[in-house]
mmCIF file of C-alpha atoms and ligand atoms in Angstrom:
data_model
loop_
_atom_site.group_PDB
_atom_site.id
_atom_site.type_symbol
_atom_site.label_atom_id
_atom_site.label_comp_id
_atom_site.label_asym_id
_atom_site.label_seq_id
_atom_site.Cartn_x
_atom_site.Cartn_y
_atom_site.Cartn_z
ATOM 1 C CA MET A 5 0.105 -0.153 0.227
ATOM 2 C CA ARG A 6 1.271 3.556 -0.636
ATOM 3 C CA LEU A 7 0.439 5.549 2.635
ATOM 4 C CA LEU A 8 0.322 9.315 2.805
ATOM 5 C CA VAL A 9 0.781 10.113 6.662
ATOM 6 C CA THR A 10 -0.382 13.336 7.621
ATOM 7 C CA GLY A 11 1.234 14.910 10.777
ATOM 8 C CA GLY A 12 3.649 12.052 10.871
ATOM 9 C CA ALA A 13 6.423 14.158 12.221
ATOM 10 C CA GLY A 14 4.404 14.516 15.573
ATOM 11 C CA PHE A 15 3.680 12.319 18.695
ATOM 12 C CA ILE A 16 1.420 9.455 17.489
ATOM 13 C CA GLY A 17 2.267 10.120 13.528
ATOM 14 C CA ALA A 18 5.783 9.333 13.994
ATOM 15 C CA ASN A 19 4.950 6.335 16.429
ATOM 16 C CA PHE A 20 2.754 5.163 13.666
ATOM 17 C CA VAL A 21 5.287 5.417 10.670
ATOM 18 C CA GLN A 22 8.097 3.889 12.976
ATOM 19 C CA SER A 23 5.582 0.608 13.750
ATOM 20 C CA THR A 24 4.614 0.520 10.073
ATOM 21 C CA VAL A 25 7.854 0.429 8.815
ATOM 22 C CA ARG A 26 8.892 -2.380 11.536
ATOM 23 C CA GLU A 27 5.639 -4.422 10.706
ATOM 24 C CA HIS A 28 4.374 -3.624 7.046
ATOM 25 C CA PRO A 29 7.584 -3.274 5.161
ATOM 26 C CA GLU A 30 5.783 -3.865 1.980
ATOM 27 C CA ASP A 31 4.026 -0.343 2.331
ATOM 28 C CA GLU A 32 5.436 2.800 0.714
ATOM 29 C CA ILE A 33 5.317 6.046 3.157
ATOM 30 C CA THR A 34 5.153 9.337 2.568
ATOM 31 C CA VAL A 35 4.876 11.764 5.276
ATOM 32 C CA LEU A 36 3.342 15.308 4.983
ATOM 33 C CA ASP A 37 4.109 17.500 7.814
ATOM 34 C CA ALA A 38 4.210 21.120 8.471
ATOM 35 C CA LEU A 39 7.052 20.758 11.178
ATOM 36 C CA THR A 40 5.059 23.162 13.403
ATOM 37 C CA TYR A 41 6.662 23.619 16.983
ATOM 38 C CA ALA A 42 4.900 19.948 17.621
ATOM 39 C CA GLY A 43 6.780 18.437 14.823
ATOM 40 C CA SER A 44 10.426 16.704 14.713
ATOM 41 C CA ARG A 45 12.264 15.300 12.134
ATOM 42 C CA THR A 46 14.323 13.534 14.556
ATOM 43 C CA ALA A 47 11.102 11.450 15.525
ATOM 44 C CA LEU A 48 11.256 9.897 12.138
ATOM 45 C CA ALA A 49 15.410 9.506 12.174
ATOM 46 C CA PRO A 50 15.091 5.648 13.091
ATOM 47 C CA VAL A 51 13.200 5.189 9.672
ATOM 48 C CA GLU A 52 14.690 8.106 7.398
ATOM 49 C CA ASP A 53 15.851 5.625 4.725
ATOM 50 C CA ALA A 54 12.199 4.108 4.631
ATOM 51 C CA VAL A 55 10.379 7.187 4.579
ATOM 52 C CA GLU A 56 9.868 10.244 2.389
ATOM 53 C CA LEU A 57 9.170 13.488 4.548
ATOM 54 C CA VAL A 58 7.504 16.236 2.782
ATOM 55 C CA GLU A 59 7.485 19.603 4.773
ATOM 56 C CA GLY A 60 4.176 21.273 3.975
ATOM 57 C CA ASP A 61 0.747 22.707 5.178
ATOM 58 C CA VAL A 62 -2.143 19.895 4.777
ATOM 59 C CA ALA A 63 -4.184 22.844 4.080
ATOM 60 C CA ASP A 64 -2.297 23.810 0.839
ATOM 61 C CA ALA A 65 -4.494 22.483 -1.879
ATOM 62 C CA ALA A 66 -2.183 21.943 -4.776
ATOM 63 C CA LEU A 67 0.514 20.260 -2.428
ATOM 64 C CA VAL A 68 -2.107 18.148 -0.919
ATOM 65 C CA ASP A 69 -3.610 17.251 -4.564
ATOM 66 C CA LYS A 70 -0.304 16.314 -5.741
ATOM 67 C CA LEU A 71 0.576 13.604 -2.790
ATOM 68 C CA VAL A 72 -2.997 12.353 -2.774
ATOM 69 C CA SER A 73 -3.025 11.470 -6.275
ATOM 70 C CA ALA A 74 0.125 9.349 -5.320
ATOM 71 C CA CYS A 75 -1.287 7.440 -2.845
ATOM 72 C CA ASP A 76 -3.727 4.524 -1.981
ATOM 73 C CA ALA A 77 -4.822 5.687 1.285
ATOM 74 C CA VAL A 78 -4.049 8.621 3.751
ATOM 75 C CA VAL A 79 -4.028 8.625 7.417
ATOM 76 C CA HIS A 80 -4.713 11.988 8.506
ATOM 77 C CA PHE A 81 -3.054 12.862 12.197
ATOM 78 C CA ALA A 82 -2.066 16.404 11.407
ATOM 79 C CA ALA A 83 -3.602 19.004 13.477
ATOM 80 C CA GLU A 84 -3.081 21.460 16.311
ATOM 81 C CA THR A 85 -3.670 19.658 19.416
ATOM 82 C CA HIS A 86 -3.103 21.412 22.602
ATOM 83 C CA VAL A 87 -6.380 22.387 24.592
ATOM 84 C CA ASP A 88 -4.023 25.081 26.665
ATOM 85 C CA ASN A 89 -2.834 26.748 23.085
ATOM 86 C CA ALA A 90 -6.149 26.532 21.927
ATOM 87 C CA LEU A 91 -7.190 28.576 24.786
ATOM 88 C CA SER A 92 -4.691 31.334 24.351
ATOM 89 C CA ASP A 93 -4.887 31.407 20.421
ATOM 90 C CA PRO A 94 -7.649 29.226 18.474
ATOM 91 C CA SER A 95 -6.756 30.510 14.941
ATOM 92 C CA PRO A 96 -4.162 27.916 14.184
ATOM 93 C CA PHE A 97 -6.640 25.215 15.154
ATOM 94 C CA LEU A 98 -9.256 26.439 12.915
ATOM 95 C CA HIS A 99 -6.731 26.391 9.895
ATOM 96 C CA SER A 100 -5.059 23.214 10.565
ATOM 97 C CA ASN A 101 -7.847 21.292 11.798
ATOM 98 C CA VAL A 102 -10.852 22.277 9.732
ATOM 99 C CA MET A 103 -9.402 23.815 6.936
ATOM 100 C CA GLY A 104 -6.643 21.097 6.514
ATOM 101 C CA THR A 105 -9.319 18.173 6.815
ATOM 102 C CA PHE A 106 -11.343 20.128 4.183
ATOM 103 C CA THR A 107 -8.564 20.122 1.925
ATOM 104 C CA LEU A 108 -7.494 16.659 2.508
ATOM 105 C CA LEU A 109 -11.253 15.525 1.749
ATOM 106 C CA GLU A 110 -11.360 17.471 -1.577
ATOM 107 C CA ALA A 111 -8.529 15.652 -2.637
ATOM 108 C CA VAL A 112 -9.535 12.257 -1.250
ATOM 109 C CA ARG A 113 -12.742 12.652 -3.422
ATOM 110 C CA LYS A 114 -11.009 13.968 -6.554
ATOM 111 C CA HIS A 115 -8.777 10.903 -6.654
ATOM 112 C CA GLY A 116 -10.782 8.048 -5.172
ATOM 113 C CA VAL A 117 -8.512 7.401 -2.048
ATOM 114 C CA ARG A 118 -9.508 5.939 0.819
ATOM 115 C CA LEU A 119 -8.922 8.066 4.085
ATOM 116 C CA HIS A 120 -8.593 7.253 7.869
ATOM 117 C CA HIS A 121 -9.386 10.487 9.812
ATOM 118 C CA ILE A 122 -7.774 10.426 13.332
ATOM 119 C CA SER A 123 -9.954 12.137 16.062
ATOM 120 C CA THR A 124 -10.216 12.526 19.584
ATOM 121 C CA ASP A 125 -12.812 11.496 22.695
ATOM 122 C CA GLU A 126 -12.940 15.401 23.563
ATOM 123 C CA VAL A 127 -15.721 15.977 20.874
ATOM 124 C CA TYR A 128 -18.005 14.241 22.782
ATOM 125 C CA GLY A 129 -17.610 16.746 25.897
ATOM 126 C CA ASP A 130 -16.870 15.389 29.401
ATOM 127 C CA LEU A 131 -18.999 13.184 31.643
ATOM 128 C CA ASP A 132 -19.661 13.021 35.522
ATOM 129 C CA LEU A 133 -16.931 12.621 37.815
ATOM 130 C CA ASP A 134 -18.557 10.061 39.818
ATOM 131 C CA GLY A 135 -20.527 8.235 37.063
ATOM 132 C CA SER A 136 -20.153 5.464 35.276
ATOM 133 C CA GLU A 137 -21.422 6.257 31.802
ATOM 134 C CA ARG A 138 -18.626 6.043 28.836
ATOM 135 C CA PHE A 139 -18.861 7.271 25.243
ATOM 136 C CA THR A 140 -20.092 5.168 22.594
ATOM 137 C CA GLU A 141 -20.061 5.615 18.610
ATOM 138 C CA THR A 142 -23.701 7.235 19.178
ATOM 139 C CA THR A 143 -22.773 9.780 22.096
ATOM 140 C CA PRO A 144 -23.978 13.274 20.804
ATOM 141 C CA TYR A 145 -21.212 15.469 19.927
ATOM 142 C CA ASN A 146 -20.887 18.317 22.884
ATOM 143 C CA PRO A 147 -17.312 19.777 22.784
ATOM 144 C CA SER A 148 -16.276 22.474 25.348
ATOM 145 C CA SER A 149 -12.815 23.582 23.991
ATOM 146 C CA PRO A 150 -11.886 25.343 20.669
ATOM 147 C CA TYR A 151 -9.472 22.435 20.177
ATOM 148 C CA SER A 152 -12.336 20.067 20.476
ATOM 149 C CA ALA A 153 -14.601 22.106 18.606
ATOM 150 C CA SER A 154 -12.324 22.255 15.784
ATOM 151 C CA LYS A 155 -11.819 18.406 15.647
ATOM 152 C CA ALA A 156 -15.741 17.810 16.163
ATOM 153 C CA GLY A 157 -16.020 20.448 13.060
ATOM 154 C CA ALA A 158 -13.549 18.170 11.011
ATOM 155 C CA ASP A 159 -15.217 14.732 11.941
ATOM 156 C CA MET A 160 -18.454 16.465 10.856
ATOM 157 C CA LEU A 161 -17.069 17.160 7.445
ATOM 158 C CA VAL A 162 -15.712 13.770 7.181
ATOM 159 C CA ARG A 163 -19.143 12.443 7.652
ATOM 160 C CA ALA A 164 -20.539 14.642 5.355
ATOM 161 C CA TRP A 165 -18.112 13.963 2.760
ATOM 162 C CA VAL A 166 -18.805 10.274 2.989
ATOM 163 C CA ARG A 167 -22.628 10.838 2.928
ATOM 164 C CA SER A 168 -22.920 13.247 -0.081
ATOM 165 C CA TYR A 169 -19.851 12.530 -1.918
ATOM 166 C CA GLY A 170 -19.785 8.711 -1.161
ATOM 167 C CA VAL A 171 -15.888 9.101 0.056
ATOM 168 C CA ARG A 172 -14.328 6.030 1.479
ATOM 169 C CA ALA A 173 -13.308 7.128 4.755
ATOM 170 C CA THR A 174 -13.340 5.750 8.492
ATOM 171 C CA ILE A 175 -13.133 8.049 11.629
ATOM 172 C CA SER A 176 -11.324 7.306 14.960
ATOM 173 C CA ASN A 177 -12.119 9.147 18.124
ATOM 174 C CA CYS A 178 -9.210 7.678 20.795
ATOM 175 C CA SER A 179 -8.754 8.481 24.401
ATOM 176 C CA ASN A 180 -5.570 10.180 25.947
ATOM 177 C CA ASN A 181 -2.088 8.820 24.696
ATOM 178 C CA PHE A 182 1.111 8.430 26.462
ATOM 179 C CA GLY A 183 4.514 7.129 24.998
ATOM 180 C CA PRO A 184 7.755 8.174 23.378
ATOM 181 C CA TYR A 185 8.028 11.234 21.563
ATOM 182 C CA GLN A 186 5.073 13.029 23.218
ATOM 183 C CA HIS A 187 5.799 17.020 23.256
ATOM 184 C CA VAL A 188 6.723 18.268 26.838
ATOM 185 C CA GLU A 189 3.820 20.470 26.553
ATOM 186 C CA LYS A 190 1.447 17.528 27.522
ATOM 187 C CA PHE A 191 0.734 16.376 31.065
ATOM 188 C CA ILE A 192 2.703 13.227 31.539
ATOM 189 C CA PRO A 193 5.817 14.169 29.738
ATOM 190 C CA ARG A 194 5.850 17.585 31.166
ATOM 191 C CA GLN A 195 5.502 15.935 34.537
ATOM 192 C CA VAL A 196 8.346 13.569 34.150
ATOM 193 C CA THR A 197 10.923 16.099 32.426
ATOM 194 C CA ASN A 198 9.858 18.873 35.318
ATOM 195 C CA ILE A 199 11.419 16.017 37.752
ATOM 196 C CA LEU A 200 14.109 15.362 35.357
ATOM 197 C CA THR A 201 14.933 19.096 35.283
ATOM 198 C CA GLY A 202 14.988 19.632 39.054
ATOM 199 C CA ARG A 203 11.459 21.405 38.513
ATOM 200 C CA ARG A 204 8.269 20.430 40.326
ATOM 201 C CA PRO A 205 5.457 18.835 39.002
ATOM 202 C CA LYS A 206 2.376 20.946 38.297
ATOM 203 C CA LEU A 207 -1.383 19.943 38.838
ATOM 204 C CA TYR A 208 -4.169 21.746 37.502
ATOM 205 C CA GLY A 209 -6.664 22.447 40.355
ATOM 206 C CA THR A 210 -7.507 19.402 42.800
ATOM 207 C CA GLY A 211 -6.450 16.977 40.095
ATOM 208 C CA ALA A 212 -9.784 15.371 40.446
ATOM 209 C CA ASN A 213 -10.406 15.321 36.670
ATOM 210 C CA VAL A 214 -10.287 11.854 34.930
ATOM 211 C CA ARG A 215 -8.401 10.905 31.687
ATOM 212 C CA ASP A 216 -8.480 7.073 30.097
ATOM 213 C CA TRP A 217 -5.000 6.551 29.376
ATOM 214 C CA ILE A 218 -4.033 4.318 26.342
ATOM 215 C CA HIS A 219 -0.212 3.487 25.013
ATOM 216 C CA VAL A 220 0.343 5.279 21.746
ATOM 217 C CA ASP A 221 1.428 1.645 20.394
ATOM 218 C CA ASP A 222 -2.326 0.594 21.071
ATOM 219 C CA HIS A 223 -3.868 3.500 19.434
ATOM 220 C CA ASN A 224 -1.884 2.747 16.452
ATOM 221 C CA SER A 225 -2.354 -0.880 16.203
ATOM 222 C CA ALA A 226 -6.260 -0.129 16.292
ATOM 223 C CA VAL A 227 -5.614 2.593 13.491
ATOM 224 C CA ARG A 228 -4.176 0.029 11.382
ATOM 225 C CA ARG A 229 -6.906 -2.377 12.163
ATOM 226 C CA ILE A 230 -9.474 0.165 11.004
ATOM 227 C CA LEU A 231 -7.294 0.797 7.854
ATOM 228 C CA ASP A 232 -7.203 -2.691 6.912
ATOM 229 C CA GLN A 233 -10.615 -4.197 7.953
ATOM 230 C CA GLY A 234 -13.058 -0.970 9.091
ATOM 231 C CA GLY A 235 -16.553 -0.550 7.358
ATOM 232 C CA MET A 236 -16.675 2.463 5.059
ATOM 233 C CA GLY A 237 -18.325 5.355 6.723
ATOM 234 C CA ARG A 238 -17.975 4.134 10.040
ATOM 235 C CA THR A 239 -16.864 5.690 13.418
ATOM 236 C CA TYR A 240 -14.549 3.568 15.995
ATOM 237 C CA LEU A 241 -13.840 4.391 19.540
ATOM 238 C CA ILE A 242 -10.478 3.619 20.547
ATOM 239 C CA GLY A 243 -9.664 3.178 24.391
ATOM 240 C CA ALA A 244 -8.017 0.631 26.744
ATOM 241 C CA SER A 245 -10.352 1.110 29.868
ATOM 242 C CA ASN A 246 -7.750 2.881 31.846
ATOM 243 C CA GLU A 247 -9.390 5.660 33.812
ATOM 244 C CA ARG A 248 -7.376 7.555 36.211
ATOM 245 C CA SER A 249 -7.150 11.058 38.144
ATOM 246 C CA ASN A 250 -4.784 13.355 37.200
ATOM 247 C CA ILE A 251 -3.409 12.978 40.694
ATOM 248 C CA THR A 252 -3.256 9.485 40.756
ATOM 249 C CA VAL A 253 -1.090 9.599 37.464
ATOM 250 C CA LEU A 254 0.975 12.324 38.901
ATOM 251 C CA GLN A 255 1.683 10.524 42.513
ATOM 252 C CA ALA A 256 2.414 7.175 40.280
ATOM 253 C CA ILE A 257 5.090 9.231 38.330
ATOM 254 C CA LEU A 258 6.429 10.508 41.534
ATOM 255 C CA ARG A 259 6.679 7.125 43.042
ATOM 256 C CA LEU A 260 8.063 5.477 39.937
ATOM 257 C CA MET A 261 10.657 8.184 39.944
ATOM 258 C CA GLY A 262 11.912 7.765 43.617
ATOM 259 C CA ARG A 263 10.349 10.968 44.700
ATOM 260 C CA ASP A 264 7.726 12.078 47.589
ATOM 261 C CA PRO A 265 4.206 11.387 46.224
ATOM 262 C CA ASP A 266 3.199 14.931 47.877
ATOM 263 C CA ASP A 267 6.217 16.826 45.862
ATOM 264 C CA PHE A 268 4.251 18.915 43.425
ATOM 265 C CA ASP A 269 2.373 22.091 43.151
ATOM 266 C CA HIS A 270 -1.299 22.922 42.425
ATOM 267 C CA VAL A 271 -1.648 25.717 40.038
ATOM 268 C CA THR A 272 -4.231 27.490 38.453
ATOM 269 C CA ASP A 273 -6.971 25.389 36.836
ATOM 270 C CA ARG A 274 -7.489 25.194 32.887
ATOM 271 C CA ALA A 275 -10.708 27.266 31.792
ATOM 272 C CA GLY A 276 -13.548 24.741 31.103
ATOM 273 C CA HIS A 277 -11.590 21.865 32.291
ATOM 274 C CA ASP A 278 -13.406 18.776 31.135
ATOM 275 C CA LEU A 279 -14.020 16.825 34.038
ATOM 276 C CA ARG A 280 -13.821 13.161 32.855
ATOM 277 C CA TYR A 281 -13.465 11.135 29.787
ATOM 278 C CA ALA A 282 -14.185 7.722 29.383
ATOM 279 C CA ILE A 283 -14.296 5.378 25.907
ATOM 280 C CA ASP A 284 -16.310 1.934 25.634
ATOM 281 C CA PRO A 285 -14.268 0.103 23.181
ATOM 282 C CA THR A 286 -16.947 -2.631 22.667
ATOM 283 C CA VAL A 287 -17.257 -2.380 19.086
ATOM 284 C CA LEU A 288 -13.787 -2.073 18.139
ATOM 285 C CA ARG A 289 -13.051 -5.679 20.235
ATOM 286 C CA ASP A 290 -16.365 -7.388 19.015
ATOM 287 C CA GLU A 291 -16.617 -6.370 15.498
ATOM 288 C CA LEU A 292 -12.672 -5.818 14.431
ATOM 289 C CA GLY A 293 -11.418 -8.103 17.235
ATOM 290 C CA TRP A 294 -8.789 -5.187 18.670
ATOM 291 C CA THR A 295 -7.524 -5.523 22.065
ATOM 292 C CA PRO A 296 -4.705 -3.288 23.752
ATOM 293 C CA ALA A 297 -1.310 -5.084 24.484
ATOM 294 C CA HIS A 298 -0.044 -2.527 27.024
ATOM 295 C CA THR A 299 -2.341 -3.535 29.897
ATOM 296 C CA ASP A 300 -0.212 -2.734 32.854
ATOM 297 C CA PHE A 301 -0.237 1.097 33.456
ATOM 298 C CA ASP A 302 2.752 0.964 35.921
ATOM 299 C CA ASP A 303 4.960 -0.943 33.640
ATOM 300 C CA ALA A 304 4.139 1.161 30.610
ATOM 301 C CA LEU A 305 4.321 4.399 32.473
ATOM 302 C CA ARG A 306 7.791 3.236 33.726
ATOM 303 C CA ALA A 307 8.924 2.575 30.093
ATOM 304 C CA THR A 308 7.887 5.852 29.110
ATOM 305 C CA ILE A 309 9.756 7.604 31.974
ATOM 306 C CA ASP A 310 12.855 5.425 31.133
ATOM 307 C CA TRP A 311 12.586 6.558 27.182
ATOM 308 C CA TYR A 312 12.671 10.332 28.467
ATOM 309 C CA ARG A 313 15.513 9.653 30.939
ATOM 310 C CA ASP A 314 17.346 8.085 28.001
ATOM 311 C CA ASN A 315 16.338 10.660 25.324
ATOM 312 C CA PRO A 316 17.055 14.156 26.991
ATOM 313 C CA GLN A 317 18.668 15.281 23.491
ATOM 314 C CA TRP A 318 15.036 15.057 22.045
ATOM 315 C CA TRP A 319 13.047 17.128 24.411
ATOM 316 C CA SER A 320 15.578 19.158 26.393
ATOM 317 C CA PRO A 321 15.765 21.904 23.468
ATOM 318 C CA LEU A 322 11.876 22.246 23.722
ATOM 319 C CA LYS A 323 11.737 22.207 27.446
ATOM 320 C CA ASP A 324 12.532 25.969 28.697
ATOM 321 C CA ALA A 325 10.423 27.728 26.290
ATOM 322 C CA VAL A 326 7.366 25.430 27.143
ATOM 323 C CA GLU A 327 7.787 26.290 31.052
ATOM 324 C CA ASP A 328 8.160 29.727 30.195
ATOM 325 C CA ARG A 329 4.824 29.813 28.492
ATOM 326 C CA TYR A 330 3.214 27.939 31.507
ATOM 327 C CA ALA A 331 4.667 30.365 33.984
ATOM 328 C CA LYS A 332 3.166 33.425 32.117
ATOM 329 C CA ARG A 333 -0.367 31.661 32.500
ATOM 330 C CA GLY A 334 0.347 30.820 36.208
ATOM 331 C CA GLN A 335 0.651 27.320 35.417
HETATM 332 P P1 LIG B 524 1.072 16.263 18.026
HETATM 333 O O1 LIG B 524 0.897 17.891 18.362
HETATM 334 O O2 LIG B 524 2.150 15.566 18.749
HETATM 335 O O3 LIG B 524 1.510 16.334 16.424
HETATM 336 C C1 LIG B 524 0.774 16.750 15.499
HETATM 337 C C2 LIG B 524 1.726 16.965 13.887
HETATM 338 O O4 LIG B 524 0.721 17.719 12.821
HETATM 339 C C3 LIG B 524 3.127 17.772 14.037
HETATM 340 O O5 LIG B 524 4.132 16.998 13.602
HETATM 341 C C4 LIG B 524 2.741 19.060 13.435
HETATM 342 O O6 LIG B 524 3.992 19.506 12.814
HETATM 343 C C5 LIG B 524 1.645 18.333 12.480
HETATM 344 N N1 LIG B 524 0.986 19.755 11.945
HETATM 345 C C6 LIG B 524 -0.079 20.337 12.731
HETATM 346 N N2 LIG B 524 -0.731 21.240 11.588
HETATM 347 C C7 LIG B 524 -0.077 20.954 10.494
HETATM 348 C C8 LIG B 524 -0.818 21.299 9.135
HETATM 349 N N3 LIG B 524 -1.405 22.449 9.065
HETATM 350 N N4 LIG B 524 0.051 20.525 8.171
HETATM 351 C C9 LIG B 524 0.799 19.690 8.349
HETATM 352 N N5 LIG B 524 1.181 19.187 9.346
HETATM 353 C C10 LIG B 524 0.678 19.958 10.598
HETATM 354 O O7 LIG B 524 -0.078 15.627 17.988
HETATM 355 P P2 LIG B 524 -0.457 13.971 18.283
HETATM 356 O O8 LIG B 524 -0.613 14.194 19.902
HETATM 357 O O9 LIG B 524 0.606 13.279 17.748
HETATM 358 O O10 LIG B 524 -1.970 14.032 17.688
HETATM 359 C C11 LIG B 524 -2.212 13.222 16.559
HETATM 360 C C12 LIG B 524 -3.543 13.498 16.103
HETATM 361 O O11 LIG B 524 -4.006 12.285 17.137
HETATM 362 C C13 LIG B 524 -4.136 14.581 16.133
HETATM 363 O O12 LIG B 524 -5.395 14.462 15.162
HETATM 364 C C14 LIG B 524 -5.000 14.756 17.411
HETATM 365 O O13 LIG B 524 -6.106 15.211 17.389
HETATM 366 C C15 LIG B 524 -5.488 13.016 17.727
HETATM 367 N N6 LIG B 524 -5.389 12.521 18.950
HETATM 368 C C16 LIG B 524 -4.467 13.156 20.019
HETATM 369 C C17 LIG B 524 -4.926 12.261 21.466
HETATM 370 C C18 LIG B 524 -3.586 12.467 22.445
HETATM 371 O O14 LIG B 524 -3.988 12.009 23.387
HETATM 372 N N7 LIG B 524 -2.312 13.071 21.972
HETATM 373 C C19 LIG B 524 -5.754 11.420 21.348
HETATM 374 C C20 LIG B 524 -6.831 11.573 20.706
HETATM 375 C C21 LIG B 524 -6.735 12.240 19.252
HETATM 376 O O1 LIG B 525 0.697 20.360 33.521
HETATM 377 C C1 LIG B 525 -0.355 20.095 33.274
HETATM 378 N N1 LIG B 525 -0.940 19.729 34.700
HETATM 379 C C2 LIG B 525 -2.539 19.093 34.651
HETATM 380 O O2 LIG B 525 -2.740 18.791 35.736
HETATM 381 C C3 LIG B 525 -1.143 19.639 32.383
HETATM 382 C C4 LIG B 525 -0.195 19.950 30.841
HETATM 383 C C5 LIG B 525 -2.184 19.229 32.134
HETATM 384 N N2 LIG B 525 -2.789 18.812 33.232
HETATM 385 C C6 LIG B 525 -4.336 18.115 33.312
HETATM 386 C C7 LIG B 525 -5.306 18.751 32.463
HETATM 387 C C8 LIG B 525 -6.154 17.572 31.920
HETATM 388 O O3 LIG B 525 -7.120 17.148 32.578
HETATM 389 O O4 LIG B 525 -3.859 16.728 32.842
HETATM 390 C C9 LIG B 525 -4.987 16.130 31.875
HETATM 391 C C10 LIG B 525 -4.231 15.840 30.565
HETATM 392 O O5 LIG B 525 -3.901 17.266 29.930
HETATM 393 P P1 LIG B 525 -3.348 17.254 28.518
HETATM 394 O O6 LIG B 525 -2.043 16.382 28.147
HETATM 395 O O7 LIG B 525 -3.380 18.524 28.186
HETATM 396 O O8 LIG B 525 -4.151 16.347 27.636
HETATM 397 P P2 LIG B 525 -5.868 16.542 27.564
HETATM 398 O O9 LIG B 525 -6.328 17.825 27.639
HETATM 399 O O10 LIG B 525 -6.691 15.534 28.339
HETATM 400 O O11 LIG B 525 -5.796 16.356 25.850
HETATM 401 C C11 LIG B 525 -5.263 15.175 25.250
HETATM 402 O O12 LIG B 525 -6.161 13.928 25.068
HETATM 403 C C12 LIG B 525 -7.008 14.141 24.012
HETATM 404 C C13 LIG B 525 -4.415 15.442 24.076
HETATM 405 O O13 LIG B 525 -3.760 16.710 24.258
HETATM 406 C C14 LIG B 525 -5.494 15.810 23.087
HETATM 407 O O14 LIG B 525 -4.623 16.169 21.569
HETATM 408 C C15 LIG B 525 -6.196 14.421 22.681
HETATM 409 O O15 LIG B 525 -7.266 14.826 21.647
#
């Protein structure tokens, strides 16, 4: 298969490209990535001989048309992804997430190319903190932030292009990912690298908010399964049934790194902070036979901490600027 991977120099995309090169050496991979602050050439260094990297914008219609015309399928990861950045400046989120997806849809429509669109559980809004309800494929969209609203808009465009134009597309909405190459602005890498650089971890509010954590390789194995076997026009929810409050995750990190579990700061809470996300992955398991491999959270967290400890050359050039931005926001 000739695959075009948008956003393939970001966290999840780079892990997808690396695992595809390992597990499907028969595939030809082109990455389209704007190399924003979140993209990194070095995340693709281990596979640079096996992959073509094109630096460009997914909203550049001429470039996207040319690349799509030369592939069999597109896996669309490219997006602005950080909620706190969206709260400060929503504009790039509209450009990359909405206009970028629109541009790609027009190209796959013209060339009859298969698309898998990567989305998030945040499009469903949030759940009660102490309830047992989980998101399913039929949960109504109810986004809370400029980020999740832009992802919801992109998902709606994909659904409309399937219905109106018969575009061959699938969508997946996944829960919170962790693993190697995640930007240090995100929760787990931020806390790990704060400890590694002698800073104190920072918890928003009381830390009661719940996220449903999945290892990035499990997300990507589900994406591959949907790409190969998913029903056209279908939406699949991806999750590993691993709900934890933020304070529980932070204290696990502190414990695994040999620190006092109370050695952190409570900082200003995020505006509109979603309370709880939880995915019901039954459809993916029953229809496509997918299950996650990383089922021991402490083991996977320990391996992720080790990766950041062993790869400071990848993240340390980013760290000070990220912390300066957070400090200006009281976070
Ligand atoms: P990331 O921020 O680490 O990487 C995004 C990549 O997209 C970067 O390489 C960036 O350079 C590129 N990009 C941004 N705008 C672009 C544009 N206009 N044109 C071309 N490239 C552009 O993000 P991530 O965490 O790897 O997320 C990837 C996808 O997965 C996103 O669509 C996100 O919404 C979705 N998702 C993420 C999570 C999570 O927990 N991280 C969970 C569910 C879904
Ligand atoms: O320093 C922090 N302290 C803190 O308490 C940071 C950066 C975050 N938090 C909290 C906010 C959230 O409740 O931790 C939780 C996770 O925060 P993020 O890593 O920013 O993730 P989240 O907002 O949940 O969104 C993530 O999952 C869904 C990704 O960033 C999105 O791209 C994805 O769609």
